[in-house]
Short mmCIF file of C-alpha atoms in Angstrom, two decimals:
data_model
loop_
_atom_site.label_atom_id
_atom_site.label_comp_id
_atom_site.label_asym_id
_atom_site.label_seq_id
_atom_site.Cartn_x
_atom_site.Cartn_y
_atom_site.Cartn_z
CA UNK A 12 116.68 164.06 -5.27
CA UNK A 13 118.91 161.65 -7.16
CA UNK A 14 117.21 158.28 -6.89
CA UNK A 15 120.57 156.55 -6.31
CA UNK A 16 120.72 158.18 -2.87
CA UNK A 17 117.95 155.80 -1.79
CA UNK A 18 120.68 153.17 -1.53
CA UNK A 19 123.86 154.36 0.24
CA UNK A 20 127.02 154.64 -1.83
CA UNK A 21 129.43 151.75 -1.51
CA UNK A 22 132.93 151.61 -2.89
CA UNK A 23 134.37 148.49 -4.46
CA UNK A 24 135.92 147.39 -1.18
CA UNK A 25 132.59 147.67 0.65
CA UNK A 26 130.83 145.62 -2.01
CA UNK A 27 133.50 142.95 -1.71
CA UNK A 28 132.95 142.95 2.06
CA UNK A 29 129.36 141.92 1.39
CA UNK A 30 130.65 138.92 -0.57
CA UNK A 31 133.18 138.04 2.13
CA UNK A 32 130.51 138.15 4.83
CA UNK A 33 128.09 135.91 2.94
CA UNK A 34 129.55 132.63 4.29
CA UNK A 35 130.42 131.30 0.85
CA UNK A 36 132.76 128.49 -0.12
CA UNK A 37 136.23 129.67 -1.15
CA UNK A 38 135.61 128.87 -4.81
CA UNK A 39 132.29 130.73 -4.88
CA UNK A 40 133.76 133.73 -3.09
CA UNK A 41 136.61 134.00 -5.59
CA UNK A 42 134.24 133.86 -8.58
CA UNK A 43 131.90 136.49 -7.13
CA UNK A 44 134.74 138.81 -6.13
CA UNK A 45 136.13 138.66 -9.65
CA UNK A 46 132.71 139.53 -11.10
CA UNK A 47 132.39 142.55 -8.78
CA UNK A 48 135.93 143.73 -9.49
CA UNK A 49 135.37 143.59 -13.27
CA UNK A 50 132.11 145.51 -12.92
CA UNK A 51 133.76 148.20 -10.76
CA UNK A 52 136.73 148.47 -13.14
CA UNK A 53 134.25 149.09 -15.98
CA UNK A 54 132.97 152.14 -14.09
CA UNK A 55 129.52 150.66 -13.44
CA UNK A 56 127.57 151.93 -10.43
CA UNK A 57 125.93 148.80 -9.07
CA UNK A 58 123.07 150.88 -7.65
CA UNK A 59 121.99 151.91 -11.14
CA UNK A 60 119.87 149.10 -12.60
CA UNK A 61 119.98 150.59 -16.10
CA UNK A 62 123.77 150.75 -16.07
CA UNK A 63 123.87 147.18 -14.84
CA UNK A 64 121.54 145.99 -17.57
CA UNK A 65 123.63 147.60 -20.31
CA UNK A 66 126.81 146.20 -18.79
CA UNK A 67 125.29 142.74 -18.41
CA UNK A 68 124.35 142.63 -22.08
CA UNK A 69 128.05 142.71 -22.95
CA UNK A 70 128.96 139.79 -20.71
CA UNK A 71 129.37 136.17 -21.65
CA UNK A 72 126.72 133.78 -20.27
CA UNK A 73 128.89 132.42 -17.44
CA UNK A 74 129.93 135.98 -16.51
CA UNK A 75 126.27 137.02 -16.29
CA UNK A 76 125.51 134.13 -13.97
CA UNK A 77 128.44 134.98 -11.70
CA UNK A 78 127.58 138.71 -11.52
CA UNK A 79 123.89 138.08 -10.93
CA UNK A 80 124.74 135.71 -8.08
CA UNK A 81 127.21 138.19 -6.60
CA UNK A 82 124.66 141.01 -6.75
CA UNK A 83 122.16 138.80 -4.98
CA UNK A 84 124.45 138.66 -1.94
CA UNK A 85 125.17 142.40 -2.09
CA UNK A 86 121.48 143.34 -2.27
CA UNK A 87 120.57 140.88 0.48
CA UNK A 88 123.05 142.59 2.78
CA UNK A 89 121.64 146.00 1.86
CA UNK A 90 118.09 144.78 2.50
CA UNK A 91 119.11 143.49 5.90
CA UNK A 92 120.70 146.84 6.77
CA UNK A 93 117.56 148.69 5.69
CA UNK A 94 115.31 146.48 7.75
CA UNK A 95 117.43 146.87 10.88
CA UNK A 96 116.74 150.61 10.83
CA UNK A 97 113.13 150.46 9.63
CA UNK A 98 110.47 152.38 11.60
CA UNK A 99 107.11 154.03 10.79
CA UNK A 100 108.70 157.38 9.95
CA UNK A 101 110.88 155.97 7.14
CA UNK A 102 108.48 153.32 5.85
CA UNK A 103 108.14 154.95 2.42
CA UNK A 104 111.92 155.33 2.12
CA UNK A 105 112.46 151.66 3.02
CA UNK A 106 109.80 150.45 0.59
CA UNK A 107 111.35 152.49 -2.24
CA UNK A 108 114.80 151.07 -1.48
CA UNK A 109 113.42 147.53 -1.46
CA UNK A 110 111.93 148.05 -4.94
CA UNK A 111 115.25 149.38 -6.23
CA UNK A 112 117.15 146.46 -4.75
CA UNK A 113 114.78 144.08 -6.49
CA UNK A 114 115.40 145.88 -9.81
CA UNK A 115 119.15 145.61 -9.25
CA UNK A 116 118.92 141.84 -8.62
CA UNK A 117 116.99 141.41 -11.86
CA UNK A 118 119.06 143.82 -14.00
CA UNK A 119 121.53 141.20 -15.23
CA UNK A 120 119.38 138.87 -17.28
CA UNK A 121 120.13 135.16 -17.35
CA UNK A 122 116.63 133.94 -18.10
CA UNK A 123 117.54 133.26 -21.73
CA UNK A 124 119.82 130.49 -20.47
CA UNK A 125 117.05 128.67 -18.62
CA UNK A 126 115.36 125.82 -20.39
CA UNK A 127 118.07 125.55 -23.00
CA UNK A 128 118.41 122.16 -24.65
CA UNK A 129 122.07 122.70 -25.37
CA UNK A 130 124.03 119.90 -23.74
CA UNK A 131 127.10 120.80 -21.73
CA UNK A 132 130.11 118.90 -20.49
CA UNK A 133 133.24 119.76 -18.58
CA UNK A 134 136.89 119.18 -19.26
CA UNK A 135 138.86 117.14 -16.74
CA UNK A 136 140.26 120.40 -15.35
CA UNK A 137 136.80 121.99 -15.03
CA UNK A 138 135.46 118.90 -13.28
CA UNK A 139 138.39 119.02 -10.88
CA UNK A 140 137.72 122.72 -10.21
CA UNK A 141 134.06 121.94 -9.51
CA UNK A 142 135.03 119.29 -6.96
CA UNK A 143 137.69 121.46 -5.32
CA UNK A 144 135.24 124.37 -4.99
CA UNK A 145 133.23 122.37 -2.45
CA UNK A 146 134.15 123.45 1.10
CA UNK A 147 135.85 121.08 3.52
CA UNK A 148 132.73 120.63 5.66
CA UNK A 149 130.39 117.62 6.02
CA UNK A 150 127.94 119.09 3.48
CA UNK A 151 130.76 120.25 1.22
CA UNK A 152 132.32 116.79 1.23
CA UNK A 153 128.90 115.32 0.45
CA UNK A 154 128.59 117.69 -2.52
CA UNK A 155 132.08 116.78 -3.76
CA UNK A 156 131.23 113.08 -3.46
CA UNK A 157 128.04 113.58 -5.46
CA UNK A 158 130.02 115.28 -8.24
CA UNK A 159 132.59 112.47 -8.19
CA UNK A 160 129.84 109.86 -8.59
CA UNK A 161 128.03 111.61 -11.45
CA UNK A 162 130.95 113.30 -13.19
CA UNK A 163 133.74 110.74 -12.82
CA UNK A 164 131.72 107.52 -12.49
CA UNK A 165 128.94 108.47 -14.91
CA UNK A 166 126.10 107.61 -12.53
CA UNK A 167 122.51 108.71 -12.99
CA UNK A 168 120.96 110.64 -10.10
CA UNK A 169 119.04 107.61 -8.87
CA UNK A 170 122.17 105.48 -9.06
CA UNK A 171 124.20 108.04 -7.11
CA UNK A 172 121.58 108.35 -4.39
CA UNK A 173 121.45 104.53 -4.09
CA UNK A 174 125.24 104.06 -3.85
CA UNK A 175 126.26 102.32 -0.61
CA UNK A 176 129.58 101.93 1.11
CA UNK A 177 129.34 98.16 0.73
CA UNK A 178 129.09 98.58 -3.06
CA UNK A 179 132.75 99.63 -3.12
CA UNK A 180 134.95 96.65 -3.94
CA UNK A 181 138.45 96.08 -5.29
CA UNK A 182 139.42 94.55 -8.62
CA UNK A 183 143.12 93.98 -9.29
CA UNK A 184 143.88 96.19 -6.33
CA UNK A 185 141.84 99.14 -7.63
CA UNK A 186 138.55 100.43 -6.17
CA UNK A 187 135.38 99.96 -8.22
CA UNK A 188 131.77 100.78 -7.47
CA UNK A 189 129.03 98.25 -8.11
CA UNK A 190 125.96 99.91 -9.64
CA UNK A 191 122.44 98.63 -10.23
CA UNK A 192 121.02 100.63 -13.12
CA UNK A 193 117.84 100.70 -15.17
CA UNK A 194 116.16 97.34 -15.55
CA UNK A 195 118.07 96.08 -12.51
CA UNK A 196 121.15 95.64 -14.70
CA UNK A 197 124.42 95.53 -12.81
CA UNK A 198 127.73 97.06 -13.81
CA UNK A 199 130.99 98.05 -12.16
CA UNK A 200 132.66 101.42 -12.70
CA UNK A 201 136.17 102.50 -11.68
CA UNK A 202 136.32 104.73 -8.61
CA UNK A 203 139.10 107.35 -8.57
CA UNK A 204 141.44 106.91 -5.62
CA UNK A 205 140.57 110.40 -4.37
CA UNK A 206 136.87 109.62 -4.58
CA UNK A 207 137.48 106.37 -2.71
CA UNK A 208 139.41 108.21 0.01
CA UNK A 209 136.58 110.75 0.32
CA UNK A 210 133.97 108.01 0.59
CA UNK A 211 135.96 106.33 3.34
CA UNK A 212 136.23 109.63 5.21
CA UNK A 213 132.46 110.14 4.97
CA UNK A 214 131.94 106.62 6.29
CA UNK A 215 134.25 107.23 9.26
CA UNK A 216 132.68 110.57 10.09
CA UNK A 217 129.00 109.92 9.42
CA UNK A 218 128.55 106.16 9.21
CA UNK A 219 125.29 104.80 7.85
CA UNK A 220 124.62 102.67 4.79
CA UNK A 221 124.52 105.16 1.92
CA UNK A 222 127.45 107.23 0.67
CA UNK A 223 125.44 110.41 0.01
CA UNK A 224 123.67 111.99 2.97
CA UNK A 225 120.97 114.55 3.50
CA UNK A 226 121.37 117.21 6.19
CA UNK A 227 118.77 118.93 8.31
CA UNK A 228 118.94 122.62 9.18
CA UNK A 229 120.97 121.80 12.29
CA UNK A 230 123.65 120.04 10.25
CA UNK A 231 122.66 116.52 11.28
CA UNK A 232 123.29 113.89 8.61
CA UNK A 233 120.87 111.13 7.59
CA UNK A 234 120.95 108.33 5.05
CA UNK A 235 119.19 109.00 1.78
CA UNK A 236 119.17 111.94 -0.63
CA UNK A 237 116.58 112.91 -3.23
CA UNK A 238 117.05 113.42 -6.95
CA UNK A 239 115.98 117.05 -6.50
CA UNK A 240 118.68 117.59 -3.87
CA UNK A 241 121.30 116.25 -6.29
CA UNK A 242 120.05 118.62 -8.97
CA UNK A 243 120.32 121.53 -6.53
CA UNK A 244 123.87 120.54 -5.59
CA UNK A 245 125.04 120.46 -9.21
CA UNK A 246 123.23 123.68 -10.13
CA UNK A 247 124.53 125.62 -7.13
CA UNK A 248 128.11 124.40 -7.41
CA UNK A 249 128.14 125.10 -11.13
CA UNK A 250 126.69 128.59 -10.71
CA UNK A 251 129.39 129.42 -8.15
CA UNK A 252 131.96 128.83 -10.89
CA UNK A 253 129.96 130.62 -13.58
CA UNK A 254 128.74 127.37 -15.16
CA UNK A 255 125.20 126.34 -16.00
CA UNK A 256 125.00 122.64 -15.16
CA UNK A 257 122.47 119.89 -14.62
CA UNK A 258 123.22 116.38 -13.30
CA UNK A 259 123.01 114.85 -16.76
CA UNK A 260 125.73 117.23 -17.92
CA UNK A 261 128.04 115.45 -15.49
CA UNK A 262 127.10 112.12 -17.04
CA UNK A 263 127.92 113.56 -20.45
CA UNK A 264 131.17 114.83 -18.97
CA UNK A 265 132.03 111.27 -17.98
CA UNK A 266 131.29 110.02 -21.50
CA UNK A 267 133.22 112.79 -23.26
CA UNK A 268 136.29 112.49 -21.08
CA UNK A 269 136.39 108.70 -21.47
CA UNK A 270 136.11 109.13 -25.20
CA UNK A 271 139.02 111.58 -25.21
CA UNK A 272 141.00 109.09 -23.12
CA UNK A 273 140.67 106.56 -25.94
CA UNK A 274 137.81 104.31 -24.86
CA UNK A 275 135.63 103.03 -27.68
CA UNK A 276 131.87 103.44 -27.81
CA UNK A 277 131.15 99.93 -26.56
CA UNK A 278 133.28 100.41 -23.46
CA UNK A 279 131.61 103.74 -22.74
CA UNK A 280 128.17 102.20 -23.31
CA UNK A 281 128.86 99.50 -20.74
CA UNK A 282 130.17 101.98 -18.18
CA UNK A 283 127.12 104.22 -18.63
CA UNK A 284 124.71 101.30 -18.50
CA UNK A 285 123.11 102.14 -21.84
CA UNK A 286 121.01 99.60 -23.70
CA UNK A 287 122.24 100.60 -27.15
CA UNK A 288 125.20 102.30 -28.79
CA UNK A 289 122.83 104.83 -30.35
CA UNK A 290 122.00 106.22 -26.93
CA UNK A 291 125.70 106.54 -26.15
CA UNK A 292 126.33 108.34 -29.44
CA UNK A 293 123.76 110.98 -28.52
CA UNK A 294 125.81 111.75 -25.43
CA UNK A 295 128.94 112.28 -27.47
CA UNK A 296 127.76 114.22 -30.49
CA UNK A 297 129.23 113.73 -33.98
CA UNK A 298 132.12 111.28 -34.14
CA UNK A 299 135.45 112.50 -35.42
CA UNK A 300 136.68 110.70 -38.51
CA UNK A 301 139.37 108.74 -36.67
CA UNK A 302 136.95 107.73 -33.93
CA UNK A 303 134.29 106.75 -36.45
CA UNK A 304 136.77 104.50 -38.21
CA UNK A 305 137.69 102.75 -34.95
CA UNK A 306 134.02 102.23 -34.11
CA UNK A 307 133.28 100.80 -37.58
CA UNK A 308 136.15 98.35 -37.26
CA UNK A 309 135.01 97.40 -33.78
CA UNK A 310 131.45 96.66 -34.91
CA UNK A 311 132.60 94.77 -37.97
CA UNK A 312 134.85 92.58 -35.83
CA UNK A 313 131.96 91.69 -33.56
#
């Protein structure tokens, strides 16, 4: 018997149904649907782990991440269907299908990406897409706010988790966020008007002292969020868009985008709360000739 029969045939539309039924955010659903559609158009039978592996080897890193995540939802649905009809008479059949589903989930390899020391950052447009991919729910708005704080304010995880509503002030009519960083050093960073509006909505809806909340399994919100939770938020939201991200990549994003906007190294250093310019330079990589000239002039003048 053809081993593919162990898992029922599904057409492209049926596979997409599995994605649609997974309760994903709109942005995640769109990314996963695209990954499935490209795989189907390439003539790949998703039930064949060997085909999948060969196909996955041709994909770009972010495409591998998106397809692997999409297949996870497809195989989870298949596993659920198998278990709903499991009984002693088909135990061997069910066990064999479970092993095949596991092989399918692991066929598209992304392990080479884990542990990489390559630093990443996002363009302004990519950062905006990351924020907009968060659903319009209490948890989704919390996730968007976390990305605003780390990606557009340049906050460290600990600084983001400690941000309070009362830390938001106005300078010259514009919102700024007061931050207490390493060594208890204080600084103020500009807060985008959309981020300010989102923070005010969270305050109206959930109250409390801290801007970022944690949620229990019933959806109840509480003050305080852990560094690990912030890492999970960034990783999951990035993966949904085919991006491999860590919280510090958002801090680098802040630095890179401010540099492109014309800020000099000293201004970026102050906004990041760095002790030295050397630390800030490591965030930005090699300086372009024109930028290096500006920085030399700046240091010489001071």
